[in-house]
């Protein structure tokens, strides 16, 4: 099954939701995304425009969800560098008490046979 088909099925089955990216007019979300992009670039030696966009968006979305009234937000990633950058970004914006960043190893116990999608 193609990835797009899986996403469509998850949405149709009601256990996934497509959401818009963070608003470019939300200063806290934009600042968090910029911080994540710069931090990942610095730690990996990549050029900023080559940093995975999804990693930066997670920080911005978390902040927007909190501002919309969600009391807590959890982010799950298997990218350790991105997780650390997201944690630092939300802390910098003052949201660290409300955002939990989990790495795959935090929930799977390091089993290489399990893949989180």
Backbone as ProteinMPNN parsed JSONL, in Angstrom:
{"seq_chain_A": "XXXXXXXXXXXXXXXXXXXXXXXXXXXXXXXXXXXXXXXXXXXXXXXXXXXXXXXXXXXXXXXXXXXXXXXXXXXXXXXXXXXXXXXXXXXXXXXXXXXXXXXXXXXXXXXXXXXXX", "coords_chain_A": {"N_chain_A": [[0.84, -1.172, 0.0], [0.591, 2.19, -0.825], [2.135, 5.081, 0.688], [0.599, 7.505, 0.74], [-1.941, 6.421, 0.414], [-2.212, 5.047, 2.829], [-2.239, 7.145, 4.647], [-4.569, 8.488, 3.833], [-6.441, 6.474, 4.387], [-6.159, 6.274, 7.177], [-7.136, 8.777, 7.939], [-9.75, 8.57, 6.944], [-10.646, 6.469, 8.557], [-10.734, 7.694, 10.956], [-8.703, 7.928, 12.892], [-6.62, 9.575, 12.402], [-5.75, 12.923, 11.537], [-5.698, 15.514, 9.192], [-3.87, 18.457, 9.321], [-3.409, 22.003, 9.119], [-0.319, 23.709, 8.367], [1.708, 25.594, 10.748], [0.713, 28.981, 11.356], [2.102, 31.616, 9.461], [2.016, 34.038, 10.674], [2.091, 33.791, 13.387], [4.017, 34.712, 15.911], [5.426, 33.303, 17.995], [5.31, 30.619, 17.161], [6.623, 30.755, 14.686], [9.144, 31.677, 15.525], [9.96, 29.478, 17.058], [10.092, 27.472, 15.083], [12.098, 28.541, 13.432], [14.237, 28.498, 15.247], [14.542, 25.708, 15.655], [15.263, 24.864, 13.063], [17.73, 26.259, 12.686], [19.203, 25.212, 14.858], [19.294, 22.433, 14.345], [20.686, 22.514, 11.906], [23.126, 23.595, 12.765], [24.033, 21.595, 14.541], [24.247, 19.357, 12.914], [25.715, 20.063, 10.733], [24.508, 20.597, 8.365], [23.219, 22.647, 5.702], [20.93, 25.298, 6.385], [18.63, 25.39, 4.711], [18.422, 22.776, 3.956], [17.505, 21.291, 6.019], [15.202, 18.992, 7.373], [11.874, 19.76, 6.837], [9.585, 18.954, 8.276], [10.517, 18.491, 10.857], [10.954, 21.066, 11.859], [8.392, 22.098, 11.772], [6.964, 20.671, 13.707], [7.558, 21.871, 16.207], [6.43, 24.44, 15.909], [3.718, 23.773, 15.442], [3.062, 22.545, 17.869], [3.138, 24.719, 19.641], [1.104, 26.331, 18.537], [-1.12, 24.624, 18.933], [-1.247, 24.581, 21.721], [-1.855, 27.253, 22.225], [-4.36, 27.312, 21.183], [-5.84, 26.151, 23.106], [-5.362, 23.532, 23.904], [-4.282, 21.598, 26.602], [-1.866, 20.175, 26.919], [0.769, 18.957, 24.837], [2.126, 16.334, 22.94], [5.001, 15.26, 21.256], [6.26, 12.976, 18.994], [9.185, 11.567, 17.837], [11.742, 9.953, 15.904], [14.149, 11.021, 15.592], [16.904, 12.02, 17.134], [18.427, 14.411, 17.236], [16.635, 16.303, 16.214], [14.614, 16.072, 18.154], [15.9, 17.077, 20.456], [16.383, 19.701, 19.599], [13.758, 20.631, 19.234], [12.835, 20.48, 21.867], [14.481, 22.449, 23.057], [13.627, 24.683, 21.631], [10.872, 25.005, 22.305], [11.167, 25.434, 24.994], [12.597, 27.835, 24.992], [10.593, 29.512, 24.083], [8.921, 29.452, 26.215], [7.163, 27.344, 26.67], [7.805, 24.865, 27.655], [6.842, 23.397, 29.849], [4.459, 22.408, 28.975], [4.811, 20.887, 26.73], [5.682, 17.743, 25.67], [8.344, 15.941, 24.552], [8.927, 13.043, 22.938], [11.114, 10.397, 22.227], [11.597, 7.689, 19.949], [12.855, 5.583, 21.297], [12.03, 6.077, 23.871], [9.543, 4.946, 24.074], [9.551, 2.478, 22.814], [11.621, 0.934, 23.67], [14.087, 0.55, 22.466], [13.993, -1.475, 20.508], [14.972, -2.677, 17.507], [13.409, -3.891, 15.609], [10.961, -2.702, 15.482], [9.032, -0.27, 13.916], [8.137, 3.063, 13.919], [5.553, 4.91, 12.567]], "CA_chain_A": [[0.0, 0.0, 0.0], [1.34, 3.437, -0.933], [2.059, 5.899, 1.898], [-0.546, 8.41, 0.652], [-3.137, 5.612, 0.65], [-2.274, 4.77, 4.268], [-2.653, 8.375, 5.316], [-5.986, 8.684, 3.506], [-7.217, 5.48, 5.129], [-6.132, 6.66, 8.583], [-8.063, 9.9, 8.069], [-11.101, 8.03, 6.734], [-11.002, 5.628, 9.7], [-10.928, 8.57, 12.108], [-7.646, 7.956, 13.893], [-5.632, 10.584, 12.007], [-6.363, 14.165, 11.088], [-4.804, 16.407, 8.459], [-3.947, 19.807, 9.866], [-2.644, 23.009, 8.398], [0.948, 24.071, 9.008], [1.593, 26.767, 11.612], [0.486, 30.258, 10.688], [3.318, 32.434, 9.362], [1.837, 35.274, 11.443], [2.198, 33.499, 14.812], [5.44, 34.963, 16.183], [6.044, 32.257, 18.81], [5.452, 29.419, 16.33], [7.672, 31.027, 13.694], [10.42, 31.726, 16.239], [10.314, 28.106, 17.425], [10.497, 26.757, 13.864], [13.404, 29.077, 13.034], [15.222, 27.99, 16.192], [14.769, 24.29, 15.371], [16.01, 24.766, 11.799], [19.121, 26.694, 12.917], [19.859, 24.305, 15.789], [19.594, 21.184, 13.629], [21.743, 22.812, 10.934], [24.385, 23.772, 13.502], [24.458, 20.334, 15.149], [24.49, 18.321, 11.906], [26.56, 20.575, 9.664], [23.702, 20.803, 7.152], [22.775, 24.005, 5.423], [19.591, 25.465, 6.951], [17.562, 25.068, 3.759], [18.398, 21.328, 3.754], [16.958, 20.651, 7.225], [13.868, 18.423, 7.176], [10.848, 20.743, 7.197], [8.667, 18.419, 9.286], [11.107, 18.666, 12.18], [10.727, 22.442, 12.303], [6.949, 22.32, 11.894], [6.477, 20.094, 14.955], [7.655, 22.868, 17.283], [5.428, 25.473, 15.657], [2.387, 23.209, 15.651], [2.856, 22.344, 19.307], [2.82, 26.022, 20.228], [-0.231, 26.73, 18.086], [-2.118, 23.792, 19.603], [-1.363, 25.062, 23.095], [-2.53, 28.553, 22.204], [-5.761, 27.056, 20.845], [-6.519, 25.629, 24.281], [-4.931, 22.195, 24.31], [-3.48, 21.785, 27.815], [-0.543, 19.565, 26.748], [1.025, 18.419, 23.501], [3.234, 15.386, 22.885], [5.621, 15.103, 19.94], [7.026, 11.731, 18.91], [10.112, 11.535, 16.716], [12.868, 9.034, 16.098], [15.333, 11.819, 15.29], [17.388, 12.552, 18.417], [18.847, 15.805, 17.075], [15.408, 17.095, 16.094], [13.936, 16.073, 19.456], [16.596, 18.016, 21.333], [16.157, 21.055, 19.087], [12.369, 20.974, 19.531], [12.775, 20.738, 23.31], [15.098, 23.748, 23.327], [12.809, 25.735, 21.018], [9.659, 25.273, 23.094], [11.623, 26.009, 26.256], [12.938, 29.23, 24.694], [9.344, 30.246, 23.929], [8.198, 29.387, 27.476], [6.131, 26.309, 26.615], [8.409, 23.572, 27.975], [6.042, 22.662, 30.832], [3.255, 21.886, 28.329], [5.173, 20.084, 25.56], [6.474, 16.549, 25.958], [8.98, 15.414, 23.346], [9.306, 11.648, 23.118], [11.878, 9.728, 21.182], [11.142, 6.31, 19.749], [13.414, 4.745, 22.355], [11.289, 6.312, 25.104], [8.321, 4.141, 24.123], [9.719, 1.172, 22.179], [12.654, 0.214, 24.399], [15.247, 0.288, 21.635], [13.818, -2.646, 19.649], [15.206, -2.301, 16.114], [12.406, -4.528, 14.747], [9.731, -1.918, 15.513], [9.143, 0.973, 13.165], [7.062, 3.988, 14.22], [5.235, 5.743, 11.401]], "C_chain_A": [[0.888, 1.238, 0.0], [1.125, 4.298, 0.315], [0.858, 6.84, 1.871], [-1.851, 7.659, 0.899], [-3.308, 5.308, 2.139], [-2.743, 5.99, 5.04], [-4.136, 8.627, 5.074], [-6.868, 7.715, 4.291], [-7.277, 5.838, 6.61], [-7.096, 7.819, 8.847], [-9.497, 9.4, 7.946], [-11.574, 7.198, 7.931], [-11.13, 6.423, 11.0], [-9.824, 8.585, 13.143], [-6.482, 8.874, 13.514], [-6.392, 11.791, 11.464], [-5.317, 14.975, 10.33], [-4.983, 17.81, 9.022], [-3.083, 20.737, 9.04], [-1.322, 23.274, 9.111], [0.752, 25.308, 9.884], [1.433, 28.048, 10.785], [1.795, 31.047, 10.619], [3.199, 33.748, 10.128], [1.889, 35.045, 12.948], [3.668, 33.634, 15.215], [6.116, 33.879, 17.016], [6.282, 30.986, 17.997], [6.577, 29.598, 15.32], [9.043, 31.044, 14.364], [10.887, 30.325, 16.619], [10.787, 27.331, 16.208], [11.861, 27.238, 13.39], [14.51, 28.541, 13.938], [15.564, 26.533, 15.889], [15.609, 24.137, 14.108], [17.474, 25.139, 12.005], [19.876, 25.713, 13.805], [20.218, 22.98, 15.123], [20.723, 21.407, 12.639], [23.103, 22.915, 11.634], [24.914, 22.433, 14.018], [24.8, 19.254, 14.123], [25.436, 18.773, 10.8], [25.825, 20.758, 8.347], [23.468, 22.298, 6.936], [21.332, 24.119, 5.894], [18.483, 25.058, 5.994], [17.476, 23.571, 3.455], [17.853, 20.57, 4.973], [15.534, 20.201, 6.926], [12.801, 19.385, 7.693], [9.912, 20.233, 8.285], [9.216, 18.629, 10.69], [10.857, 20.073, 12.713], [9.249, 22.699, 12.574], [6.413, 21.771, 13.211], [6.499, 21.11, 16.1], [6.593, 23.95, 17.112], [4.014, 24.981, 15.889], [2.085, 23.004, 17.132], [2.445, 23.655, 19.967], [1.43, 26.486, 19.802], [-1.321, 25.916, 18.78], [-2.315, 24.222, 21.051], [-2.131, 26.377, 23.148], [-4.002, 28.418, 21.836], [-6.521, 26.408, 21.994], [-6.185, 24.207, 24.663], [-4.016, 22.341, 25.528], [-2.062, 21.23, 27.718], [-0.444, 19.013, 25.344], [2.217, 17.471, 23.611], [3.706, 15.264, 21.435], [6.447, 13.829, 19.99], [7.895, 11.774, 17.659], [11.187, 10.493, 16.984], [14.184, 9.724, 15.768], [15.795, 12.508, 16.578], [17.793, 14.021, 18.329], [17.624, 16.712, 16.995], [14.685, 17.18, 17.435], [14.58, 17.077, 20.408], [16.367, 19.46, 20.894], [14.733, 21.519, 19.392], [12.216, 21.283, 21.021], [13.346, 22.112, 23.644], [14.241, 24.898, 22.785], [11.572, 26.042, 21.855], [10.016, 25.824, 24.467], [11.925, 27.497, 26.074], [11.67, 30.092, 24.594], [8.47, 30.174, 25.189], [7.106, 28.332, 27.536], [6.635, 24.937, 27.064], [7.616, 22.763, 28.999], [4.841, 21.976, 30.185], [3.545, 20.998, 27.13], [6.086, 18.943, 26.009], [7.036, 16.036, 24.636], [9.473, 14.008, 23.663], [10.111, 11.17, 21.928], [11.368, 8.297, 21.077], [11.623, 5.414, 20.878], [12.697, 4.932, 23.691], [10.066, 5.408, 25.211], [8.492, 2.725, 23.589], [10.803, 0.348, 22.848], [13.807, -0.229, 23.503], [15.155, -0.904, 20.713], [13.936, -2.225, 18.185], [14.176, -2.902, 15.156], [11.094, -3.755, 14.673], [9.968, -0.605, 14.784], [7.923, 1.832, 13.472], [6.817, 4.842, 12.985], [4.181, 6.769, 11.767]], "O_chain_A": [[1.848, 1.307, 0.768], [0.059, 4.251, 0.927], [0.161, 6.965, 2.877], [-2.767, 8.196, 1.523], [-4.429, 5.311, 2.649], [-3.543, 5.883, 5.97], [-4.874, 8.944, 6.006], [-7.921, 8.101, 4.8], [-8.333, 5.718, 7.232], [-7.791, 7.834, 9.863], [-10.358, 9.762, 8.749], [-12.755, 7.218, 8.278], [-11.577, 5.895, 12.018], [-9.99, 9.206, 14.192], [-5.479, 8.938, 14.225], [-7.526, 11.678, 10.997], [-4.179, 15.104, 10.782], [-6.106, 18.29, 9.18], [-2.152, 20.312, 8.357], [-1.219, 23.084, 10.322], [-0.264, 25.994, 9.769], [1.951, 28.167, 9.675], [2.517, 31.136, 11.613], [4.173, 34.495, 10.224], [1.747, 35.995, 13.718], [4.477, 32.764, 14.894], [7.28, 33.563, 16.767], [7.328, 30.35, 18.125], [7.39, 28.695, 15.123], [10.001, 30.487, 13.828], [12.073, 30.015, 16.514], [11.779, 26.606, 16.286], [12.696, 26.426, 12.988], [15.586, 28.175, 13.465], [16.738, 26.162, 15.867], [16.564, 23.36, 14.089], [18.365, 24.42, 11.552], [21.042, 25.409, 13.552], [21.32, 22.465, 15.315], [21.627, 20.578, 12.538], [24.102, 22.385, 11.149], [26.113, 22.17, 13.94], [25.56, 18.334, 14.426], [25.907, 17.951, 10.014], [26.446, 21.043, 7.323], [23.516, 23.095, 7.872], [20.581, 23.147, 5.816], [17.5, 24.447, 6.411], [16.551, 23.139, 2.767], [17.757, 19.343, 4.95], [14.758, 20.929, 6.307], [12.829, 19.777, 8.859], [9.486, 21.012, 9.137], [8.455, 18.916, 11.615], [10.576, 20.244, 13.9], [8.9, 23.433, 13.499], [5.49, 22.353, 13.782], [5.546, 21.189, 16.875], [5.931, 24.329, 18.079], [3.195, 25.694, 16.471], [0.971, 23.266, 17.585], [1.507, 23.686, 20.763], [0.664, 26.983, 20.627], [-2.345, 26.473, 19.174], [-3.442, 24.225, 21.548], [-2.966, 26.577, 24.03], [-4.804, 29.302, 22.14], [-7.717, 26.142, 21.873], [-6.691, 23.717, 25.673], [-3.069, 23.127, 25.492], [-1.15, 21.75, 28.36], [-1.449, 18.645, 24.736], [3.197, 17.771, 24.292], [2.897, 15.177, 20.511], [7.237, 13.625, 20.912], [7.397, 11.993, 16.555], [11.502, 10.187, 18.133], [15.223, 9.07, 15.676], [15.164, 13.454, 17.05], [17.529, 14.792, 19.252], [17.582, 17.764, 17.633], [14.198, 18.247, 17.81], [13.885, 17.836, 21.083], [16.177, 20.342, 21.732], [14.525, 22.673, 19.768], [11.54, 22.244, 21.39], [12.757, 22.855, 24.429], [14.146, 25.956, 23.407], [11.255, 27.208, 22.09], [9.251, 26.597, 25.043], [11.548, 28.318, 26.91], [11.679, 31.262, 24.975], [7.394, 30.771, 25.225], [6.21, 28.421, 28.375], [5.942, 23.94, 26.865], [7.719, 21.536, 29.007], [4.262, 21.063, 30.774], [2.623, 20.412, 26.563], [7.12, 19.161, 26.641], [6.282, 15.732, 23.712], [10.318, 13.808, 24.535], [9.82, 11.501, 20.779], [10.776, 7.769, 22.018], [10.868, 4.57, 21.363], [12.745, 4.051, 24.55], [9.599, 5.13, 26.315], [7.668, 1.856, 23.876], [10.886, -0.855, 22.599], [14.43, -1.261, 23.752], [16.179, -1.317, 20.168], [13.084, -1.492, 17.682], [14.079, -2.468, 14.008], [10.21, -4.107, 13.893], [10.968, 0.077, 15.005], [6.791, 1.378, 13.303], [7.745, 5.424, 12.424], [3.776, 7.567, 10.922]]}, "name": "protein", "num_of_chains": 1, "seq": "XXXXXXXXXXXXXXXXXXXXXXXXXXXXXXXXXXXXXXXXXXXXXXXXXXXXXXXXXXXXXXXXXXXXXXXXXXXXXXXXXXXXXXXXXXXXXXXXXXXXXXXXXXXXXXXXXXXXX"}
